Amino acid sequence: MSASVIDEEDDVTPAWTNWVGNQSCRPAEIVSPETEAEVQSAVRSAASAGRSLRAAASGHSFSPICTTDGTLLDMSRLAGIVGIDAQAETVTVYPGTTIAALGDPLWEHGLALRNQGDIDSQQIAGAVSTATHGSGIALQNMSASLRAARLVTASGEVVEIDERMPELLAAAQVSVGMLGVFTELTLALRPAYQLRETLRYWDLDELSRGWADGFRSSHHFTFHYFPTAAANDLFDFEAPPGLDLTRMSRVTTCEIVGLDETEDLQSEPRVGRPYRVYPQYCAPNFHELEYMVDLADGQDAFGEVLEVFDRFPEFATYPIEVRSTAADGAHLSPNHERASLVISVSGEPGRAYQPFLQAVHDVLLGYRARPHWGKLSRFTREELESVLPRHGDFVALRRQLDPEGIFLNEWLRPLFA
């Protein structure tokens, strides 16, 4: 079956828009490949026509990662599990496979993802390419689980990547789509387990006292801090009756429990399989910026972000989300060779929130922050070069695999050309 193609000659190419509507483009053509050969054909066609090409996953990024006026690959039809190796604890999947689609099949083989975030609608290639993560100082982001891949490069040829080529693998793990198009990915897994999730509500003093032990002793530790009552109203958390969450934190901890413990996702604390406990619904009513700082600097950095909210009270309409991640070795990973504290703030759609986000950026850059590639960020190339030690190595490899830069777009070109 041939790929589905809509191009400019038909004059019906639809606009592409991400999930929250803050990024959009009108590509010259949208191609929906179902096979690796169709991906190769689309890449060769774009290169021949002098077009840029970007692969779109589920569109769950806030950044302009997918936008292009050239060829847009819709990868949703190249989906499914290629194979599960229970002995090696790996799964090989097509790029359009969603995180949600992996839970039950892996569980049936006694396996689970090593980590995942609170959204499971992302396609796996997008999640890997942007270093999607959960929370836990011993838990790496999802890209760190990549062990092998098939990648269609700018020439249309397929490169097979595995652990025998560590430099290429380290570049591919968080490649932001700049090295080529994934057509298969092999991920390392872990044995199946269950989680017990507990919710607590702490004021700032309790948060300060419990900070170090919370991150250090929990399998998963995250909190949402509500600077105003409006932040709770928009995020729609259900607080205990009579509790005003203003200047309070909703703290979530998860601990591993045995498979023999009875699953109960309705009571508090909840107990269940990780792929049923972690995901939560997020309404598309916010635009998020997310930076990572050294875990050791995290509490100081959080305190300075609170001061920014005091300077911009009109933008204190969303909670601040704080998580942690373990270090990894990927060139562009925001967690490259350091455990990180993750700080997320949001701008309100329809308002000029750029000065507020710039103020957050300036504060966190003072802590040598690094960006989450799927979220809003304000980095210049010079700033990225200063905080990402392997930026130059990645650029050199990108130029080698894609000398004409067809996998770049207007956002990425100034940063990585």
XYZ file of C-alpha atoms in Angstrom:
417
model
C 0.000 0.000 0.000
C 1.435 3.392 -0.931
C 1.792 6.326 1.399
C -1.035 8.805 1.627
C 0.101 12.121 0.138
C -1.533 15.535 0.040
C 0.533 18.126 -1.808
C 0.378 21.684 -3.038
C -0.665 20.669 -6.558
C -4.014 19.573 -5.140
C -4.299 22.946 -3.389
C -5.892 21.170 -0.440
C -2.961 20.693 1.893
C -4.443 21.199 5.343
C -2.809 23.214 8.050
C -1.047 21.203 10.754
C -1.610 22.260 14.368
C -0.198 20.846 17.578
C -2.401 19.617 20.423
C -2.771 22.959 22.214
C -2.939 25.117 19.085
C 0.099 27.323 19.781
C 2.119 25.908 16.849
C 0.849 25.503 13.302
C 2.093 25.391 9.736
C 0.874 24.716 6.215
C 3.275 22.205 4.647
C 3.726 21.872 0.914
C 2.755 18.231 1.381
C 1.736 15.867 4.137
C 2.813 12.248 3.695
C 1.490 9.387 5.842
C 3.882 6.462 5.291
C 2.993 2.915 6.283
C 6.386 1.334 5.552
C 10.063 2.139 5.838
C 10.313 2.182 2.043
C 7.666 4.906 1.919
C 9.633 6.952 4.444
C 12.729 6.590 2.254
C 10.769 7.693 -0.798
C 9.387 10.755 0.994
C 12.842 11.786 2.226
C 14.385 11.405 -1.241
C 11.520 13.344 -2.812
C 11.865 16.201 -0.335
C 15.645 16.353 -0.818
C 15.256 16.360 -4.590
C 12.747 19.207 -4.418
C 14.910 21.196 -2.008
C 12.300 21.003 0.720
C 12.746 20.632 4.422
C 11.167 17.593 6.047
C 9.919 17.141 9.576
C 8.323 14.063 11.114
C 5.251 14.713 13.252
C 4.340 12.358 16.051
C 1.220 13.039 18.131
C 1.852 16.792 18.112
C 2.094 16.839 21.891
C 4.969 19.323 22.007
C 4.557 22.999 22.835
C 7.709 23.908 20.872
C 7.744 24.433 17.069
C 9.490 21.095 16.682
C 7.346 19.861 13.777
C 6.578 23.012 11.836
C 7.685 23.176 8.204
C 6.634 24.663 4.883
C 8.110 21.611 3.163
C 7.202 17.957 3.712
C 5.512 16.859 6.916
C 5.530 13.146 7.706
C 2.519 11.976 9.690
C 3.934 8.855 11.340
C 0.697 7.596 12.907
C 0.176 4.850 10.281
C 3.629 3.326 10.857
C 2.709 1.936 14.263
C 2.665 -1.277 16.242
C 4.948 -3.648 18.107
C 7.544 -5.429 15.976
C 8.601 -7.841 18.719
C 9.070 -8.340 22.451
C 12.148 -10.163 23.753
C 11.257 -11.199 27.300
C 14.684 -12.697 27.977
C 16.595 -9.602 26.859
C 13.905 -7.322 28.368
C 13.505 -5.262 25.196
C 10.711 -4.256 22.855
C 11.050 -3.175 19.228
C 8.351 -0.864 17.935
C 7.443 1.228 14.929
C 7.772 4.982 15.508
C 4.067 5.833 15.493
C 3.278 3.494 18.376
C 1.838 5.382 21.334
C 3.090 4.921 24.879
C -0.425 3.855 25.871
C -0.353 1.012 23.338
C 2.627 -0.615 25.085
C 1.218 -1.135 28.566
C -0.912 -4.253 28.220
C 1.294 -6.136 25.711
C 4.413 -5.632 27.841
C 2.551 -6.635 30.994
C 1.474 -9.895 29.369
C 5.190 -10.697 28.965
C 5.983 -9.728 32.569
C 7.600 -6.447 31.525
C 7.128 -2.703 31.827
C 8.676 0.515 30.557
C 11.547 1.692 32.721
C 9.864 5.047 33.152
C 7.107 7.168 31.673
C 5.524 10.550 32.222
C 2.027 11.654 33.094
C 0.906 11.732 29.451
C 0.731 8.490 27.445
C -0.682 9.725 24.131
C 2.748 10.557 22.672
C 4.132 8.415 19.876
C 7.274 6.634 20.982
C 9.608 8.250 18.428
C 8.560 11.703 19.583
C 8.893 10.766 23.243
C 12.423 9.433 22.682
C 13.496 12.307 20.445
C 12.501 14.957 22.996
C 13.664 13.142 26.187
C 10.174 12.743 27.612
C 10.428 11.805 31.290
C 8.632 11.011 34.507
C 9.992 11.751 37.975
C 12.490 10.000 40.231
C 16.169 10.654 40.964
C 16.993 7.058 39.975
C 14.841 7.141 36.817
C 16.287 8.276 33.499
C 14.186 9.848 30.770
C 12.674 7.642 28.071
C 15.375 8.359 25.505
C 17.960 6.691 27.742
C 16.137 3.386 27.172
C 16.895 3.475 23.424
C 19.209 0.557 22.604
C 18.878 0.296 18.820
C 17.103 1.991 15.936
C 16.656 2.112 12.198
C 17.077 5.661 10.907
C 16.374 7.002 7.414
C 18.983 9.691 6.782
C 18.929 12.622 4.349
C 20.212 10.445 1.493
C 17.230 8.124 1.902
C 19.469 5.325 3.125
C 18.820 3.386 6.313
C 21.388 3.452 9.108
C 21.139 0.756 11.766
C 22.157 2.097 15.169
C 22.963 -0.004 18.228
C 25.193 -0.082 21.290
C 28.242 -1.030 19.201
C 28.288 2.591 17.964
C 28.017 4.562 21.229
C 28.634 8.032 19.776
C 25.884 7.694 17.177
C 23.520 6.157 19.718
C 24.191 8.992 22.174
C 23.365 11.504 19.447
C 20.271 9.633 18.272
C 18.764 9.197 21.718
C 17.729 12.857 21.874
C 18.011 13.930 18.258
C 14.912 16.161 18.050
C 14.361 14.729 14.562
C 17.526 16.338 13.183
C 19.460 13.196 12.208
C 16.716 11.523 10.209
C 13.447 9.647 10.582
C 13.151 6.666 12.912
C 11.433 3.653 11.388
C 12.078 1.203 14.241
C 13.163 1.686 17.847
C 14.316 -0.895 20.396
C 13.832 0.048 24.050
C 15.229 -1.504 27.210
C 12.549 -2.565 29.694
C 12.335 -3.826 33.261
C 10.332 -6.569 35.002
C 6.698 -5.719 35.663
C 5.855 -4.042 38.965
C 3.053 -2.189 40.686
C 2.944 1.233 42.340
C 1.270 2.665 45.403
C 0.488 6.353 44.875
C 0.033 8.666 47.854
C -1.114 12.316 47.793
C -0.189 14.913 50.395
C -0.754 18.658 50.680
C 2.148 20.740 52.033
C 2.590 24.439 52.618
C 5.953 26.019 51.794
C 7.416 25.281 55.203
C 6.448 21.599 54.979
C 7.777 21.482 51.417
C 11.096 22.948 52.522
C 11.444 20.429 55.347
C 10.403 17.442 53.223
C 12.213 18.401 50.009
C 15.460 16.466 50.348
C 13.962 13.303 51.811
C 11.057 13.333 49.365
C 13.273 13.317 46.298
C 15.886 11.029 47.849
C 13.711 8.296 49.322
C 10.797 7.989 46.881
C 10.696 5.937 43.702
C 8.648 8.763 42.206
C 8.272 12.224 43.761
C 6.626 15.231 42.163
C 4.669 18.248 43.283
C 2.485 21.006 41.891
C 2.747 24.341 43.693
C -0.292 26.609 43.447
C 0.719 30.287 43.705
C -2.903 31.481 43.545
C -6.431 30.144 43.806
C -6.755 30.642 40.052
C -3.973 28.123 39.459
C -6.041 25.411 41.081
C -9.217 26.420 39.260
C -7.573 26.157 35.841
C -5.740 22.918 36.552
C -8.874 21.320 37.996
C -7.285 19.241 40.749
C -9.726 17.918 43.305
C -8.438 19.121 46.655
C -9.807 17.712 49.910
C -13.003 19.514 51.009
C -12.281 22.812 52.720
C -8.593 22.950 51.705
C -7.473 26.137 49.975
C -4.500 25.208 47.788
C -3.267 28.799 47.456
C 0.483 28.761 48.202
C 0.228 25.035 48.808
C 1.783 22.034 47.048
C 0.040 18.872 45.939
C 2.737 16.246 46.498
C 2.603 12.883 44.736
C 4.803 9.974 45.743
C 4.856 6.497 44.243
C 6.505 3.450 45.758
C 7.010 0.017 44.199
C 4.838 -2.759 45.641
C 4.581 -6.439 44.780
C 2.560 -7.903 41.954
C 0.510 -9.789 44.518
C -0.928 -6.590 45.991
C -4.532 -6.025 44.903
C -4.962 -3.363 42.245
C -7.271 -0.528 43.314
C -7.258 2.624 41.200
C -10.326 4.190 42.823
C -9.314 4.460 46.479
C -6.621 6.564 48.134
C -3.829 5.559 48.049
C -4.164 4.089 44.572
C -2.416 0.822 43.754
C -1.885 -0.470 40.240
C 0.257 -1.107 37.224
C 2.539 1.854 36.445
C 0.978 2.513 33.059
C -2.371 2.890 34.817
C -1.126 4.973 37.744
C 1.112 7.528 36.017
C -1.108 8.955 33.227
C -3.452 11.827 33.967
C -5.694 13.917 31.779
C -4.380 17.357 30.828
C -6.756 19.816 29.206
C -5.093 21.782 26.357
C -5.485 25.122 28.145
C -1.855 26.030 28.865
C 1.483 26.645 27.117
C 4.360 25.141 29.070
C 8.043 26.025 29.487
C 10.190 23.389 31.176
C 13.854 23.613 32.189
C 16.224 21.280 34.048
C 18.806 22.455 36.579
C 21.350 20.499 38.605
C 19.471 18.604 41.312
C 21.805 20.055 43.932
C 20.685 23.572 42.966
C 17.019 22.698 42.679
C 15.619 24.144 45.888
C 17.419 27.477 45.394
C 16.268 27.645 41.770
C 12.663 26.938 42.773
C 12.831 29.717 45.334
C 13.956 32.220 42.692
C 11.155 31.124 40.358
C 8.681 31.929 43.135
C 10.161 35.430 43.214
C 9.459 35.764 39.467
C 5.828 34.858 40.151
C 5.741 37.603 42.778
C 6.973 40.062 40.134
C 4.374 38.875 37.605
C 1.305 38.077 39.751
C -1.006 38.414 36.754
C 0.649 35.319 35.233
C 0.454 33.193 38.390
C -2.534 31.356 36.931
C -1.047 27.872 36.626
C 0.720 25.616 39.116
C 4.473 25.158 38.999
C 5.276 21.487 38.396
C 8.507 20.120 39.892
C 10.016 16.695 39.196
C 13.434 15.027 39.044
C 15.370 12.834 36.609
C 18.536 10.758 36.701
C 21.612 11.569 34.643
C 22.220 10.047 31.196
C 24.771 10.321 28.387
C 22.808 11.593 25.379
C 24.424 14.581 23.672
C 21.365 16.856 23.718
C 19.720 15.466 26.819
C 18.798 18.116 29.384
C 19.977 15.534 31.920
C 23.372 15.017 30.269
C 25.751 13.713 32.948
C 23.826 15.291 35.807
C 20.774 14.436 37.862
C 18.254 17.192 37.361
C 15.441 19.060 39.016
C 12.721 19.787 36.475
C 10.804 23.054 36.803
C 7.760 23.688 34.605
C 5.824 26.930 34.352
C 3.025 27.844 31.982
C 1.740 30.816 30.051
C -1.927 31.459 29.532
C -3.120 31.162 25.898
C -4.266 34.451 24.451
C -2.045 36.584 26.696
C 1.353 38.114 25.994
C 3.229 35.881 28.431
C 6.644 36.162 26.743
C 8.127 38.668 29.239
C 7.100 36.398 32.119
C 8.663 33.315 30.499
C 11.783 35.315 29.637
C 12.130 36.271 33.294
C 11.886 32.601 34.299
C 14.453 31.759 31.600
C 16.886 34.409 32.847
C 16.643 33.164 36.435
C 17.112 29.502 35.559
C 19.894 30.201 33.056
C 21.818 31.459 36.066
C 21.691 27.843 37.260
C 22.909 26.547 33.878
C 19.451 25.285 33.001
C 18.788 23.165 29.940
C 15.542 22.973 27.934
C 13.025 20.195 27.466
C 12.851 20.012 23.668
C 9.109 19.420 23.587
C 8.314 22.491 25.691
C 8.658 26.226 25.174
C 12.159 27.615 25.639
C 13.993 30.881 25.089
C 17.553 29.678 24.415
C 19.957 31.266 21.961
C 22.634 29.182 20.266
C 25.326 30.726 22.429
C 23.391 29.797 25.556
C 22.885 26.218 24.379
C 26.578 25.874 23.594
C 27.380 27.018 27.121
C 25.069 24.545 28.910
C 25.235 21.487 26.605
C 28.814 20.120 26.642
C 28.241 17.905 23.570
C 26.401 20.493 21.451
C 29.339 20.820 19.048
C 29.721 17.052 18.699
C 26.042 16.706 17.873
C 26.211 19.491 15.270
C 29.207 17.862 13.601
C 27.391 14.544 13.326
C 24.207 16.235 12.141
C 26.134 17.934 9.352
C 27.685 14.633 8.372
C 24.331 12.840 8.103
C 22.380 15.795 6.690
C 24.777 18.198 4.968
C 21.970 20.175 3.296
C 19.989 20.507 6.507
C 16.711 19.139 5.175
C 15.714 17.954 8.669
C 16.012 21.472 10.118
C 13.224 24.009 10.376
C 13.126 27.712 11.228
C 13.324 27.026 14.952
C 16.168 24.491 14.828
C 18.323 26.004 12.077
C 19.695 28.950 14.107
C 20.475 26.591 16.975
C 22.013 23.632 15.118
C 22.917 24.500 11.507
